[in-house]
C-alpha positions as a LaTeX table, in Angstrom:
\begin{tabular}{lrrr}
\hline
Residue & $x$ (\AA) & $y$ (\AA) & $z$ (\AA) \\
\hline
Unk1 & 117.72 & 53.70 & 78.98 \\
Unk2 & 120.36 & 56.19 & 77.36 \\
Unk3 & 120.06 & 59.96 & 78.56 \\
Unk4 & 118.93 & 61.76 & 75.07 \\
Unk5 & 122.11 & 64.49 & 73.75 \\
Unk6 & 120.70 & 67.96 & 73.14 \\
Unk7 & 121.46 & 69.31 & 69.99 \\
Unk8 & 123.61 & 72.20 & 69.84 \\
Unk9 & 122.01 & 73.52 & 66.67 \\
Unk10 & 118.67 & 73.24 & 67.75 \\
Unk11 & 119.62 & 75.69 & 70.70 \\
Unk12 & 121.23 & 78.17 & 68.58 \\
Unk13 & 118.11 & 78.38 & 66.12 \\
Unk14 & 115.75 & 78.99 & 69.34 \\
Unk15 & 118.61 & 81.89 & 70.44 \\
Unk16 & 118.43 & 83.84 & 67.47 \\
Unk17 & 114.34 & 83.48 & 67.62 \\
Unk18 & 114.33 & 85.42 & 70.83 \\
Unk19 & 116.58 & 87.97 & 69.54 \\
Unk20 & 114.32 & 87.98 & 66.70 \\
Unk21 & 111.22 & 88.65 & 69.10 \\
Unk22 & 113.17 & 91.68 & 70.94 \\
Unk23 & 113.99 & 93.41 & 68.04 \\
Unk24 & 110.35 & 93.59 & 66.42 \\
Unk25 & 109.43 & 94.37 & 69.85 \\
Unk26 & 111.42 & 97.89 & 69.94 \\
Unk27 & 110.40 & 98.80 & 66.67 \\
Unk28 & 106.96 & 99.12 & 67.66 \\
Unk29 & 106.01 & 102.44 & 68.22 \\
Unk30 & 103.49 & 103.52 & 70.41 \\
Unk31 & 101.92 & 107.26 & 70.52 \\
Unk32 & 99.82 & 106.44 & 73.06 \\
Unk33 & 99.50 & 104.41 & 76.15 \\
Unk34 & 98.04 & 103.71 & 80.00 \\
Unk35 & 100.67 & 104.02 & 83.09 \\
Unk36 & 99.11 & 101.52 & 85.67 \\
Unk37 & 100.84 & 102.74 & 89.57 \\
Unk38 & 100.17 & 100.17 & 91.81 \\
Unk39 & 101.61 & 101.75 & 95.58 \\
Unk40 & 101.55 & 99.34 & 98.03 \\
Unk41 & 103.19 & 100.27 & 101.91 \\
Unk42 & 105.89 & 97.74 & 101.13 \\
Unk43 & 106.48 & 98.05 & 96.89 \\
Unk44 & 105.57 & 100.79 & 94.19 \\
Unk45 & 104.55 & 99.03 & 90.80 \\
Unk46 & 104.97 & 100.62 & 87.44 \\
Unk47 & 103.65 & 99.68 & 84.43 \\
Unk48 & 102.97 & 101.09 & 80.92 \\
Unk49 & 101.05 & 99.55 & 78.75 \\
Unk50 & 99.60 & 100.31 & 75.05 \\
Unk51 & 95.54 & 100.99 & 74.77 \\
Unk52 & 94.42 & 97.60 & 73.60 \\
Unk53 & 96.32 & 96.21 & 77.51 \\
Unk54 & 99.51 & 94.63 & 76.41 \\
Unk55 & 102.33 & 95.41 & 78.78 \\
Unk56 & 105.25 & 97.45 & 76.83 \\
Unk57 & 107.71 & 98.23 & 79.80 \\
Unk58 & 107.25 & 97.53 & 83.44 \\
Unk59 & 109.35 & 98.28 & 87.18 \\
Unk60 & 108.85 & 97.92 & 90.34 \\
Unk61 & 110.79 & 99.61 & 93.40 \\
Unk62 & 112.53 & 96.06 & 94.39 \\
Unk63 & 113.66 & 95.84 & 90.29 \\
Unk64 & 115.18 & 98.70 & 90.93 \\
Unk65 & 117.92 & 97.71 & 93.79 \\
Unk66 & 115.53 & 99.18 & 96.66 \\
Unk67 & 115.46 & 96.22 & 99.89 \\
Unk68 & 113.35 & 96.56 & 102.96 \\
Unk69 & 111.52 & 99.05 & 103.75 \\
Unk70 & 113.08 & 101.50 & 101.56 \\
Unk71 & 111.11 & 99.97 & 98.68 \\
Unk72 & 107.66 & 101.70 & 99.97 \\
Unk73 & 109.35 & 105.02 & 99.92 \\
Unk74 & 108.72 & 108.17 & 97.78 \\
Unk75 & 111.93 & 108.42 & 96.18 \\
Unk76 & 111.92 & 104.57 & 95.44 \\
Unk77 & 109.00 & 104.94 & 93.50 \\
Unk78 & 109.99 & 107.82 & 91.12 \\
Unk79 & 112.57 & 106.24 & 90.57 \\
Unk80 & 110.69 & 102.91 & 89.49 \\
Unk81 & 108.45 & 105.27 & 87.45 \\
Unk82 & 111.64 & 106.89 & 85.50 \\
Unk83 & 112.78 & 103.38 & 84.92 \\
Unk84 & 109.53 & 101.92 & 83.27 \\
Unk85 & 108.64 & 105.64 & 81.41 \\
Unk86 & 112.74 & 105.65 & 79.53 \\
Unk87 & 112.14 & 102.80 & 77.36 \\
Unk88 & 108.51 & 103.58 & 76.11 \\
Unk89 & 109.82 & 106.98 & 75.75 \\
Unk90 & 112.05 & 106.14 & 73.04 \\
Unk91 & 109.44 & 103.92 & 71.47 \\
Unk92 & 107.84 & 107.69 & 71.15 \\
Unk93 & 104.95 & 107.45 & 73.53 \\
Unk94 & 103.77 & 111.48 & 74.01 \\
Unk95 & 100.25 & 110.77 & 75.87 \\
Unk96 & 99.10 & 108.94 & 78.14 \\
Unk97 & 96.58 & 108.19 & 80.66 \\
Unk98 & 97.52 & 107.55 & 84.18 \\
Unk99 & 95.78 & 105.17 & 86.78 \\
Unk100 & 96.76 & 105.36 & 90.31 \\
Unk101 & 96.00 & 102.10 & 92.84 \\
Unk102 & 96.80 & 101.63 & 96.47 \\
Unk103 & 97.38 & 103.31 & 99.54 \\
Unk104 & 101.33 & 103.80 & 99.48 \\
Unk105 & 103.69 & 106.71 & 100.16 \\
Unk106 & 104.72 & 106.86 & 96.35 \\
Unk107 & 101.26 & 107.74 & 94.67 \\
Unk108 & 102.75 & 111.81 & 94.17 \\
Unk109 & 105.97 & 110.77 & 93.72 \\
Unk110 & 105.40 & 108.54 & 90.80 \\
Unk111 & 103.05 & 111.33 & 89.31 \\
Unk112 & 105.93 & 113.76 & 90.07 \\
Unk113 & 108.19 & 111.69 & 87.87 \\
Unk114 & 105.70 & 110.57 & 84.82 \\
Unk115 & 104.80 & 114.33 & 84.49 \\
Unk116 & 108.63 & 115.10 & 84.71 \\
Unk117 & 109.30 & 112.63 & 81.89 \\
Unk118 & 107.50 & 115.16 & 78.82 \\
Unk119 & 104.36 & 112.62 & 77.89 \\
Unk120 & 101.55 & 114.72 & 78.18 \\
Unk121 & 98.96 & 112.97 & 80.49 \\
Unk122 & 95.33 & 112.81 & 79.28 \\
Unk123 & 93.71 & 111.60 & 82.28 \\
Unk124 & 94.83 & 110.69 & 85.83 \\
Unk125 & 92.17 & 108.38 & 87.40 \\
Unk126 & 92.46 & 106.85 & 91.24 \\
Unk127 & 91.12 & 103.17 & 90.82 \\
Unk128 & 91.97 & 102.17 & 94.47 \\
Unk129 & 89.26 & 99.29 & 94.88 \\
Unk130 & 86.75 & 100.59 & 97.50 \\
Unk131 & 84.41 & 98.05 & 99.39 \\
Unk132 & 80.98 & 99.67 & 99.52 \\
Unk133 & 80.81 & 98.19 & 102.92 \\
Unk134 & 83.31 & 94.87 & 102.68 \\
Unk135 & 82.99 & 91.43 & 103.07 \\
Unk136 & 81.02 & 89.76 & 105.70 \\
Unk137 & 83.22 & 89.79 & 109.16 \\
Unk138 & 83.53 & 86.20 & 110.76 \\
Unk139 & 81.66 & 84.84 & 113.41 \\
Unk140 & 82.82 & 85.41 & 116.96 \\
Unk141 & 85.32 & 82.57 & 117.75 \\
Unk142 & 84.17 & 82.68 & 121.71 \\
Unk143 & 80.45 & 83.43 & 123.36 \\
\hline
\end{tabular}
């Protein structure tokens, strides 16, 4: 059976559709948004979304060129929160709320660098998931 022969014009129209997309994208503006921090020990998580929950801009610490263990580290995560905060920025965000999840060294740091940024923060809420006493331990392999 012959091997079918892409088009080449076919992939040109779906190229400028894309380009299409990104550009309607950025002309959204957005006065107001939520930051989601997600700070793991091993990775810092930022994303900013608009109220209704669709993701405008995101980084992470590893998106941002930090390896190893250098990813969990303070300075990785402001600057993962600078990263994700420049674009929306210029889509003029100027409040926002801010929810703060995990454990990890670069909770304050991220903070440090949204409140740096000039959006004026509404709220800042922990939602770190807390068990109000856990799961059900396993039964003892050995009597």
């Amino acid at each position: 059976m012959a091997k079918a022969i892409p088009r080449p014009g076919s992939r040109r129209n779906v190229r400028s559709r894309n380009v299409r997309i990104g550009s309607r994208k950025s002309a959204r503006r957005i006065p107001k948004g939520v930051i989601h921090v997600q700070a793991s020990f091993n990775n810092t998580i930022v994303t900013v979304t608009d109220v209704r929950g669709r993701v405008v801009s995101w980084s992470s610490a590893g998106t941002c060129g930090f390896k190893g263990s250098r990813r969990g580290s303070p300075f990785a995560a402001q600057t993962a929160a600078a990263d994700a905060i420049r674009t929306v920025v210029g889509q003029g965000m100027q409040r926002a709320e801010v929810m703060i999840k995990g454990p990890g060294l670069g909770r304050d740091a991220a903070l440090r660098a949204i409140r740096r940024s000039g959006i004026l923060l509404t709220v800042v809420r922990d939602v770190t998931p807390m068990p109000h006493n856990g799961c059900r331990p396993p039964k003892k392999r050995r009597v």
